[in-house]
Every structure is written in structure tokens, then in C-alpha cells.
Amino acid sequence: MSLASDRTKPGAANKPTLYKRIRLDIETRILTGEWPPGHRIPFEHQLMARYRCSRMTVNKALSELAQADLIERRRRAGTFVRRPQHISAVLTIADIRAEITALGRSYSYQLIDCRRRTATSADRARLGVTTAGKVIAIACRHSGDGVPFAVEDRLIDLATVPDAATADFAREPPGSWLLHHVPWTEAEHTISAVVADDRLAKALDIAVGAPCLVIDRYTWRSARTVTAVRLHYPGETHRLVARFKGG
Amino acid sequence: MSLASDRTKPGAANKPTLYKRIRLDIETRILTGEWPPGHRIPFEHQLMARYRCSRMTVNKALSELAQADLIERRRRAGTFVRRPQHISAVLTIADIRAEITALGRSYSYQLIDCRRRTATSADRARLGVTTAGKVIAIACRHSGDGVPFAVEDRLIDLATVPDAATADFAREPPGSWLLHHVPWTEAEHTISAVVADDRLAKALDIAVGAPCLVIDRYTWRSARTVTAVRLHYPGETHRLVARFKGG
DNA sequence: CACGATTATATGTCTAGACATATAAGTCAA
DNA sequence: TTGACTTATATGTCTAGACATATAATCGTG
């Protein structure tokens, strides 16, 4: 409390700007529990008085907190601390090469299979398209220090990404190529677990029956499917880490 | 292009406000690829002219896009479209009861074991604390329509959450109790895969050797550990879905 | 040419107002 | 009591300015 305004002296070493200090003050009170969920935050005109600033400055602080879902603003009623609505986390699924090099290992990549074909009914179901256009089907493997890290099965819709026809996926992994050539607007990840069958066990160099983490990713570009990819990771060694998101 | 200003007629059916339209216009151009990564966005004064509005209005639109990491703003240089930095997704890990009822199943809950004890060295390692305070160790199971959905192993640090000592975890699941009683500031989720051993197979009513998805969640409240929980899901039926996050 | 000083400029923050709009709360009649 | 109407009020958006600040670009000098 009461670290209010010293900003009237403009020459001071005012590192953080005023609206950021207001935002941090409120955020701190919420996160420490001093202002619990449902609590009504002081009105804008009260904060104006407390911090001796204009309404726009207070409003900027509150707008950012609202955008971050920490507070909820209702006309005429006021501004309220939101209750922890759902536990969500930002799961960063990095480019696999980046993931491996971040672990300090040397990255290598093997193309197992790459073929261009007219979409089979299975392909169409996987990509969520109805017409039988051309697709590229790729199987490849990513390794760190020579140890298999993940195997990838990918389908690329050539109707959405015609340039992919000319890409050299023996040289560049398809995920990396797509990341640099195709902007995407939406993605969905599904995470599940399986046990390794013969083929998977051989590709990952693990025992048959060992657990594997599976990530299915579908990527769209404004309602058009770009690619569908399934990644298999050895489940006992690999971990997906998702951090943060207070609420 | 050129859907600029009709906002000068204030009585019109101007559903979206001007700054939101500016934001959407720019966002659209970025996501469609019309303005690729690295492209310099028109200066604020150019946008002012295009939309016939004041600089603050343009600035509000650009600030929000910058907050969402879609653009990068550099003094004197201008504003630029960010390149797709990393593939991230918001993984929503709902309260398990909510998750089950959302699937249209009836939720039930069984407390398997609940004991209060002085932290063992294993407990201390798991909670990341050095002193041997009191903890509560809980094992329980969540079911949907009577079918096991997940088993939970949890440790609560009573030094951080003294109130937990008086909670009735036979009646209310600990996750739900904590969600409603303890604000948290940080969490870390780790996802991996295992195969079911005897105990797990029995608890989840699946075969020994079947794949299971494991979620470890650690929750802190400003640098103090609140709880550590491990959830096991049957891996072939359960799916974690993470959506969105364009970039 | 290299390097330090100067200048121009785009963004960052802020003000003191204004009108718009949704809505909680109060008022009044059936 | 209930429903319809009115009013007060907090937020939502916007303006036309202002000064601050970081820095790209230019200029000048050794």
C-alpha cells in the first residue's frame, strides 16, 4: 500500500512508467491473494486519485490486465478479480532441431520415406478434406548425438502448399521447411500414449512394448489444412514441459 | 485495402470499434501472408491518415498486437511483423470433474488413501523443499460413468497451505479444494508416457503393460511449493488437446 | 576510412477533456 | 409482487495536443 505517486518530479530515475507500476501493483495484490477472486478493484476515478494521473493512464493498466484475463470489467458494475477459471499452460512445442540442440546434442536427420500420391481415403480423413487432391507423405527420424529422438509421419496437402512439391526433404526436415515457408493460423495438438510395436521399436531403437508419447498436430491456414503430423517419442526419456499461466 | 474510414458518421451500425478494426485489418494481412515476417508496417502517422483518426487510436491497436507478439515495435525504426518464433499452444488442463462432466458422463470420486506425515526425504525432493515439515499424501481416483478416468497421487505442503489440514478429502477432491482455496502464481506440467504396472493396472482397470499418459504438475505460490501431483490416464482412451496460437 | 557528435524521427507515455453505451439500481404503476 | 420505465454510473472509445526517449542516419573531424 501507499507507494503512490512520486512521478510528478519528471527528472527522477523513474525506471518503470506509471501505467506499468499501476498494473504491477494490482497484479501483485491479486497474485498474493490480498485481492481474492471476485473482489472489486477500485474504480478508475479512485485509482486516478490514488496515483494522481489521468483516466487514460489507469485505463491502459486495467485494459492490459483484462486482456491477460486477470480481471473482468463490467460496465456500471466495476472491475473484478477473475476466479481461477481453468488451469491452462502454455506448452511450447519447439522445432525438433531446436529442441535437440538446446539439450546440447548434435542434431541429425534421416528421411525414411517420401512419396507423392493422390490422397487415399485414409489421407483424406486425416487431413479433413473431401476432394482427392495430391499429397506428400513423409516418414523421417530425428536424432540427437546419433540416438533416435523422435520419428515423424507427415502428410502435406499440396492443394494448400503447392511449393512443397519442389522442396528437398532429404536435405531439410519438412517441419523446418514448413515453418519457414508457410504461415499458419491455427493448430491443434493431441497428446496420447501408446506402446511401441515392431516398426516403432526398430525406428526408435527401443524395446517392443515400451511406452511412447504421441503428438498429433494438425495445422490450418485460414480454414485450409496445411499438414497433419504424428510424432512418436520414447516415453520414458522424453518429457513435454509446459510452464506458467497464473490464474 | 481501402476499406478505410466510414466512422465519421457516428450514428451508423458501427459494431466493431475503430481501433479493433485497425487491429483486425493488420492481423488479417499478417496471417494471410500479405505482410510477411520482417515486413515493415505503415508508420503510426500513415495509419492515422488512412483511418482518419488520432494517434492514440492507432497506438492502441498496435500495442495490443505487440502484446500478442504478432508485431515488434522499435523506436525510430518502425513496426515489423515478427517471424514465427516458436510453435506454442495453450494446453488447457481442466479440473477433472469439469473434464468428465463436459464429456457428458457422471462424475464419481474415490479416496484411496490419505495420510498426514512429516515429509520423508522423497517427499522433500518431490516438493523441492529442504526442511522436513508436515505434508499430506493423497491417493485417489476419478471416474466417469463408473469407469476409471484417472488416478491421482498428490502431496500437499502444509507449511504453505495450513488450511488443508482441516479439509475433508473424502468428500471433495483435493484438486478441486485447492483450486477454490489457494491462489497460485506458477505451475509446471510435465507430460510423459509409461506402461501400467500391477498397481496402476488395477486402479485404472486396464491390462498390465497398457500405455498410460502421465501428467506431473507442480504448483507454486510466489516461490513456495503448494502441491505436487501426478495423474495417470489410460493412454489409449485419453487425449490431451491443445489448441491455437498462431504465429 | 573510422569514429564520435549531432540530428531527425518513430515510438512510448501522458493529459484533460468528450461522448457513447451497457447496466445496476431505483421508481412507479398494474 | 411483478414488470416496465427511468436514471445514475462505470467502463469503452476517442481526440488533439504534449514531452520523453531510443536510435538510425547524417555530418564532421582526425
Short mmCIF file of C-alpha atoms in Angstrom, two decimals, chain A residues 3-245:
data_model
loop_
_atom_site.label_atom_id
_atom_site.label_comp_id
_atom_site.label_asym_id
_atom_site.label_seq_id
_atom_site.Cartn_x
_atom_site.Cartn_y
_atom_site.Cartn_z
CA LEU A 3 3.73 3.68 -2.69
CA ALA A 4 1.65 6.06 -4.72
CA SER A 5 2.87 8.98 -6.71
CA ASP A 6 6.33 10.36 -6.99
CA ARG A 7 6.05 10.73 -10.71
CA THR A 8 5.29 14.43 -10.53
CA LYS A 9 9.01 15.02 -10.43
CA PRO A 10 9.82 14.24 -14.03
CA GLY A 11 13.58 14.33 -13.72
CA ALA A 12 13.71 11.43 -11.26
CA ALA A 13 15.08 7.98 -12.03
CA ASN A 14 11.60 6.76 -12.94
CA LYS A 15 12.57 3.46 -14.49
CA PRO A 16 9.12 1.84 -14.80
CA THR A 17 6.48 4.05 -16.27
CA LEU A 18 3.44 4.92 -14.26
CA TYR A 19 0.90 2.70 -16.01
CA LYS A 20 3.22 -0.25 -15.64
CA ARG A 21 3.56 0.42 -11.95
CA ILE A 22 -0.21 0.57 -11.59
CA ARG A 23 -0.52 -2.69 -13.47
CA LEU A 24 2.15 -4.36 -11.35
CA ASP A 25 0.63 -3.08 -8.12
CA ILE A 26 -2.74 -4.57 -8.97
CA GLU A 27 -1.24 -7.78 -10.32
CA THR A 28 0.74 -8.22 -7.11
CA ARG A 29 -2.31 -7.75 -4.93
CA ILE A 30 -4.18 -10.35 -6.95
CA LEU A 31 -1.41 -12.91 -7.01
CA THR A 32 -0.66 -12.62 -3.33
CA GLY A 33 -4.31 -13.18 -2.57
CA GLU A 34 -4.75 -9.76 -0.95
CA TRP A 35 -7.48 -9.20 -3.52
CA PRO A 36 -9.16 -12.60 -3.88
CA PRO A 37 -11.25 -13.75 -6.84
CA GLY A 38 -14.47 -11.77 -7.04
CA HIS A 39 -13.01 -8.77 -5.23
CA ARG A 40 -13.94 -5.46 -6.73
CA ILE A 41 -10.95 -3.38 -7.73
CA PRO A 42 -11.09 0.37 -7.03
CA PHE A 43 -12.90 2.33 -9.71
CA GLU A 44 -10.90 4.13 -12.32
CA HIS A 45 -11.61 7.51 -10.74
CA GLN A 46 -10.35 6.19 -7.40
CA LEU A 47 -7.14 4.94 -8.99
CA MET A 48 -6.79 8.31 -10.74
CA ALA A 49 -6.85 9.96 -7.34
CA ARG A 50 -4.50 7.44 -5.76
CA TYR A 51 -1.89 7.72 -8.48
CA ARG A 52 -2.63 11.34 -9.39
CA CYS A 53 -2.91 10.64 -13.08
CA SER A 54 -5.44 10.86 -15.87
CA ARG A 55 -8.05 8.24 -16.54
CA MET A 56 -6.37 7.06 -19.74
CA THR A 57 -3.31 6.02 -17.79
CA VAL A 58 -5.32 3.97 -15.32
CA ASN A 59 -7.36 2.60 -18.19
CA LYS A 60 -4.27 1.38 -20.01
CA ALA A 61 -3.12 -0.57 -16.97
CA LEU A 62 -6.56 -2.11 -16.44
CA SER A 63 -7.03 -2.90 -20.13
CA GLU A 64 -3.84 -4.91 -20.21
CA LEU A 65 -4.82 -6.83 -17.10
CA ALA A 66 -8.19 -7.53 -18.68
CA GLN A 67 -6.52 -8.72 -21.87
CA ALA A 68 -4.47 -11.10 -19.75
CA ASP A 69 -7.69 -12.41 -18.17
CA LEU A 70 -6.60 -11.48 -14.69
CA ILE A 71 -9.55 -9.17 -14.20
CA GLU A 72 -13.00 -8.78 -15.62
CA ARG A 73 -14.52 -5.42 -16.39
CA ARG A 74 -18.27 -4.81 -16.40
CA ARG A 75 -19.90 -1.54 -17.32
CA ARG A 76 -21.57 0.25 -14.50
CA ALA A 77 -20.63 -2.58 -12.11
CA GLY A 78 -16.88 -2.16 -11.91
CA THR A 79 -13.76 -4.26 -12.27
CA PHE A 80 -13.37 -7.62 -10.56
CA VAL A 81 -10.64 -10.15 -9.92
CA ARG A 82 -11.41 -13.19 -12.01
CA ARG A 83 -11.58 -16.53 -10.31
CA PRO A 84 -9.09 -19.13 -11.49
CA GLN A 85 -11.22 -20.35 -14.33
CA HIS A 86 -9.24 -23.23 -15.67
CA ILE A 87 -5.75 -24.43 -15.26
CA SER A 88 -4.08 -23.75 -18.53
CA ALA A 89 -0.48 -23.77 -19.51
CA VAL A 90 1.48 -22.69 -22.50
CA LEU A 91 3.00 -25.75 -23.99
CA THR A 92 5.88 -24.84 -26.21
CA ILE A 93 6.49 -27.43 -28.84
CA ALA A 94 9.71 -26.27 -30.36
CA ASP A 95 11.11 -27.16 -33.69
CA ILE A 96 12.71 -30.53 -33.07
CA ARG A 97 16.13 -29.45 -34.24
CA ALA A 98 16.00 -26.54 -31.79
CA GLU A 99 14.83 -28.88 -29.05
CA ILE A 100 17.72 -31.24 -29.60
CA THR A 101 20.40 -28.60 -29.95
CA ALA A 102 19.01 -26.88 -26.85
CA LEU A 103 19.88 -30.09 -24.99
CA GLY A 104 23.46 -29.71 -26.18
CA ARG A 105 23.29 -32.65 -28.56
CA SER A 106 24.21 -32.75 -32.19
CA TYR A 107 21.22 -32.94 -34.48
CA SER A 108 20.91 -35.40 -37.29
CA TYR A 109 18.04 -36.29 -39.54
CA GLN A 110 17.18 -39.24 -41.75
CA LEU A 111 14.48 -39.32 -44.39
CA ILE A 112 12.94 -42.76 -44.26
CA ASP A 113 10.31 -42.44 -46.94
CA CYS A 114 8.86 -39.67 -49.07
CA ARG A 115 6.24 -40.15 -51.71
CA ARG A 116 3.83 -38.06 -53.63
CA ARG A 117 0.42 -39.53 -54.31
CA THR A 118 -3.23 -38.84 -54.87
CA ALA A 119 -4.89 -38.73 -51.45
CA THR A 120 -6.23 -42.09 -50.33
CA SER A 121 -9.42 -42.17 -48.31
CA ALA A 122 -7.28 -42.53 -45.18
CA ASP A 123 -5.27 -39.47 -46.19
CA ARG A 124 -8.44 -37.51 -46.82
CA ALA A 125 -9.83 -38.44 -43.43
CA ARG A 126 -6.59 -37.46 -41.74
CA LEU A 127 -6.39 -34.10 -43.48
CA GLY A 128 -10.08 -33.43 -43.18
CA VAL A 129 -10.58 -32.82 -46.88
CA THR A 130 -13.20 -34.29 -49.17
CA THR A 131 -11.60 -33.99 -52.60
CA ALA A 132 -8.83 -36.35 -53.65
CA GLY A 133 -6.01 -33.92 -54.39
CA LYS A 134 -2.29 -34.60 -54.34
CA VAL A 135 -0.47 -35.06 -51.06
CA ILE A 136 3.07 -35.74 -49.92
CA ALA A 137 3.58 -38.48 -47.34
CA ILE A 138 6.81 -38.39 -45.40
CA ALA A 139 8.37 -40.63 -42.77
CA CYS A 140 11.56 -39.44 -41.11
CA ARG A 141 13.58 -39.61 -37.95
CA HIS A 142 15.27 -37.02 -35.76
CA SER A 143 18.27 -37.99 -33.65
CA GLY A 144 20.40 -36.34 -31.01
CA ASP A 145 24.01 -37.47 -30.78
CA GLY A 146 23.02 -40.36 -33.01
CA VAL A 147 20.34 -41.59 -30.61
CA PRO A 148 16.82 -41.63 -32.05
CA PHE A 149 14.83 -38.78 -30.55
CA ALA A 150 11.57 -38.88 -32.44
CA VAL A 151 10.03 -40.40 -35.54
CA GLU A 152 7.72 -38.35 -37.68
CA ASP A 153 4.89 -39.34 -40.01
CA ARG A 154 3.63 -36.42 -42.00
CA LEU A 155 1.07 -35.62 -44.66
CA ILE A 156 1.22 -32.34 -46.57
CA ASP A 157 -1.71 -31.10 -48.62
CA LEU A 158 -0.30 -29.92 -51.93
CA ALA A 159 -3.50 -28.06 -52.71
CA THR A 160 -2.73 -25.71 -49.84
CA VAL A 161 1.06 -25.76 -50.14
CA PRO A 162 1.95 -26.27 -53.81
CA ASP A 163 5.55 -25.15 -53.19
CA ALA A 164 6.15 -28.25 -51.11
CA ALA A 165 6.34 -30.24 -54.33
CA THR A 166 9.72 -28.71 -55.09
CA ALA A 167 11.20 -28.88 -51.59
CA ASP A 168 14.06 -31.28 -50.93
CA PHE A 169 13.01 -33.14 -47.80
CA ALA A 170 16.11 -35.30 -47.86
CA ARG A 171 18.09 -32.19 -47.02
CA GLU A 172 15.69 -30.20 -44.88
CA PRO A 173 13.21 -31.69 -42.40
CA PRO A 174 9.64 -31.00 -43.50
CA GLY A 175 8.72 -29.34 -40.21
CA SER A 176 11.51 -26.86 -40.59
CA TRP A 177 10.69 -26.25 -44.25
CA LEU A 178 7.03 -25.61 -43.48
CA LEU A 179 7.85 -23.36 -40.54
CA HIS A 180 9.89 -21.12 -42.81
CA HIS A 181 7.65 -21.18 -45.85
CA VAL A 182 4.06 -21.38 -44.67
CA PRO A 183 2.36 -19.03 -42.26
CA TRP A 184 -0.28 -20.83 -40.28
CA THR A 185 -3.19 -19.51 -38.38
CA GLU A 186 -4.35 -22.39 -36.30
CA ALA A 187 -3.07 -25.64 -34.93
CA GLU A 188 -4.36 -28.43 -32.77
CA HIS A 189 -2.22 -30.79 -30.77
CA THR A 190 -3.37 -34.06 -29.36
CA ILE A 191 -1.20 -35.90 -26.91
CA SER A 192 -1.60 -39.56 -26.09
CA ALA A 193 0.39 -42.62 -25.14
CA VAL A 194 0.95 -45.92 -26.91
CA VAL A 195 3.26 -48.87 -26.59
CA ALA A 196 5.83 -49.49 -29.27
CA ASP A 197 5.04 -52.03 -31.96
CA ASP A 198 7.71 -53.69 -34.10
CA ARG A 199 8.15 -50.90 -36.60
CA LEU A 200 8.22 -48.15 -33.98
CA ALA A 201 10.55 -50.08 -31.71
CA LYS A 202 13.01 -50.53 -34.53
CA ALA A 203 12.81 -46.90 -35.62
CA LEU A 204 13.33 -45.54 -32.10
CA ASP A 205 15.74 -48.28 -31.07
CA ILE A 206 13.69 -49.24 -28.03
CA ALA A 207 12.05 -52.45 -26.86
CA VAL A 208 8.74 -53.64 -28.23
CA GLY A 209 6.14 -52.82 -25.59
CA ALA A 210 7.98 -49.75 -24.30
CA PRO A 211 5.84 -46.65 -23.75
CA CYS A 212 5.81 -43.87 -26.32
CA LEU A 213 4.45 -40.37 -26.22
CA VAL A 214 2.45 -39.44 -29.29
CA ILE A 215 1.81 -35.92 -30.51
CA ASP A 216 -0.60 -35.38 -33.35
CA ARG A 217 -0.54 -31.92 -34.79
CA TYR A 218 -2.94 -30.53 -37.36
CA THR A 219 -2.16 -27.18 -38.89
CA TRP A 220 -4.51 -24.94 -40.82
CA ARG A 221 -4.12 -21.77 -42.74
CA SER A 222 -7.42 -19.93 -42.69
CA ALA A 223 -9.65 -22.98 -42.85
CA ARG A 224 -7.41 -24.92 -45.26
CA THR A 225 -5.45 -27.85 -43.93
CA VAL A 226 -1.73 -27.41 -44.31
CA THR A 227 -0.33 -30.55 -42.75
CA ALA A 228 -1.02 -33.39 -40.35
CA VAL A 229 1.90 -34.81 -38.45
CA ARG A 230 2.32 -37.57 -35.89
CA LEU A 231 5.41 -37.61 -33.72
CA HIS A 232 6.45 -40.58 -31.61
CA TYR A 233 8.85 -40.01 -28.72
CA PRO A 234 10.32 -42.64 -26.42
CA GLY A 235 8.08 -42.08 -23.42
CA GLU A 236 10.46 -42.84 -20.62
CA THR A 237 13.13 -40.45 -21.71
CA HIS A 238 11.15 -37.68 -23.30
CA ARG A 239 9.24 -35.06 -21.42
CA LEU A 240 6.99 -32.30 -22.59
CA VAL A 241 7.17 -29.36 -20.26
CA ALA A 242 4.54 -26.69 -20.05
CA ARG A 243 5.15 -23.74 -17.81
CA PHE A 244 3.25 -20.96 -16.19
CA LYS A 245 -0.07 -19.28 -16.59
#
